[in-house]
XYZ file of C-alpha atoms in Angstrom:
102
model
C 219.461 106.180 109.000
C 220.203 105.428 105.219
C 218.092 106.996 102.814
C 217.599 104.853 99.138
C 216.068 107.101 96.491
C 215.368 103.996 94.543
C 212.744 103.062 97.239
C 210.686 106.226 96.330
C 211.132 105.672 92.708
C 209.648 102.081 92.967
C 207.083 103.297 95.018
C 206.080 106.045 92.554
C 206.259 103.427 89.685
C 204.006 100.992 91.449
C 201.379 103.687 92.032
C 201.737 104.678 88.349
C 201.264 100.880 87.561
C 197.938 100.988 89.781
C 196.641 104.226 87.973
C 197.197 102.804 84.487
C 195.595 99.368 85.669
C 192.450 101.027 86.624
C 192.344 102.423 83.361
C 192.941 99.626 81.548
C 190.186 97.945 83.129
C 187.506 100.251 82.081
C 188.423 98.745 78.468
C 189.344 94.998 79.188
C 188.940 92.490 82.138
C 192.261 92.696 83.900
C 190.916 90.177 86.583
C 194.059 87.759 87.017
C 196.527 89.824 84.942
C 199.715 90.483 86.693
C 200.219 93.779 85.435
C 203.593 94.461 87.781
C 205.191 91.479 85.976
C 204.483 92.639 82.226
C 207.417 93.187 80.232
C 208.768 93.473 76.534
C 209.348 91.087 74.093
C 210.993 91.992 70.772
C 211.802 90.599 67.600
C 208.249 88.873 67.103
C 206.571 88.188 64.086
C 202.712 87.546 63.409
C 202.145 84.793 60.837
C 198.403 83.282 60.310
C 196.870 84.286 63.264
C 199.839 83.422 65.573
C 202.783 85.006 67.064
C 206.546 83.897 66.796
C 210.041 84.594 67.942
C 212.890 83.076 66.569
C 210.812 80.693 64.848
C 209.216 79.359 67.906
C 205.388 80.026 68.261
C 204.777 82.052 71.364
C 200.949 81.203 71.789
C 198.627 78.162 71.665
C 195.255 80.105 71.791
C 196.027 82.351 68.909
C 194.824 85.915 68.440
C 191.865 86.545 70.859
C 189.124 89.154 69.779
C 191.856 91.007 68.010
C 193.361 92.111 71.242
C 195.927 89.733 72.330
C 197.778 86.359 71.473
C 197.326 83.814 74.413
C 199.724 80.989 75.855
C 197.497 79.523 78.176
C 197.654 76.085 80.129
C 195.361 74.294 82.906
C 196.185 73.649 86.265
C 196.416 70.587 87.980
C 192.932 69.924 88.702
C 192.037 71.811 85.497
C 190.038 74.228 87.284
C 192.356 77.221 86.970
C 194.403 78.536 84.496
C 197.634 80.255 83.870
C 200.070 81.724 81.108
C 200.749 84.867 79.286
C 198.993 87.306 77.068
C 200.947 89.083 74.428
C 199.763 92.519 73.355
C 200.776 94.538 70.351
C 202.566 97.964 70.637
C 202.936 100.435 68.183
C 206.549 99.487 67.307
C 206.748 97.048 64.390
C 207.832 93.369 66.277
C 207.567 94.632 69.872
C 204.746 93.468 72.111
C 204.094 93.460 75.927
C 203.984 90.213 77.674
C 201.661 90.153 80.559
C 201.315 86.736 83.041
C 198.135 85.799 84.251
C 196.804 83.421 86.707
C 193.036 82.675 86.858
């Protein structure tokens, strides 16, 4: 049988994401957030309550509760929502983009 150490590493990382997600849920509502799909976005600028990258505005909801920038769209029947939340990091111009579906 072949052994792939990458599989073990992926499983370990997934467990770490679950633990961090539980810890984060003590601070904010994480329902609908796809934490496993989070990714870094760099080269961003904050101007007048909005987030930009390369001159393009990334959010359509502005800064929400001082926590994140929101790009949100309604579903076909307008009873569900999806989009991306952009959380600031401690590195200037770097954000974490977290997709969501509610």
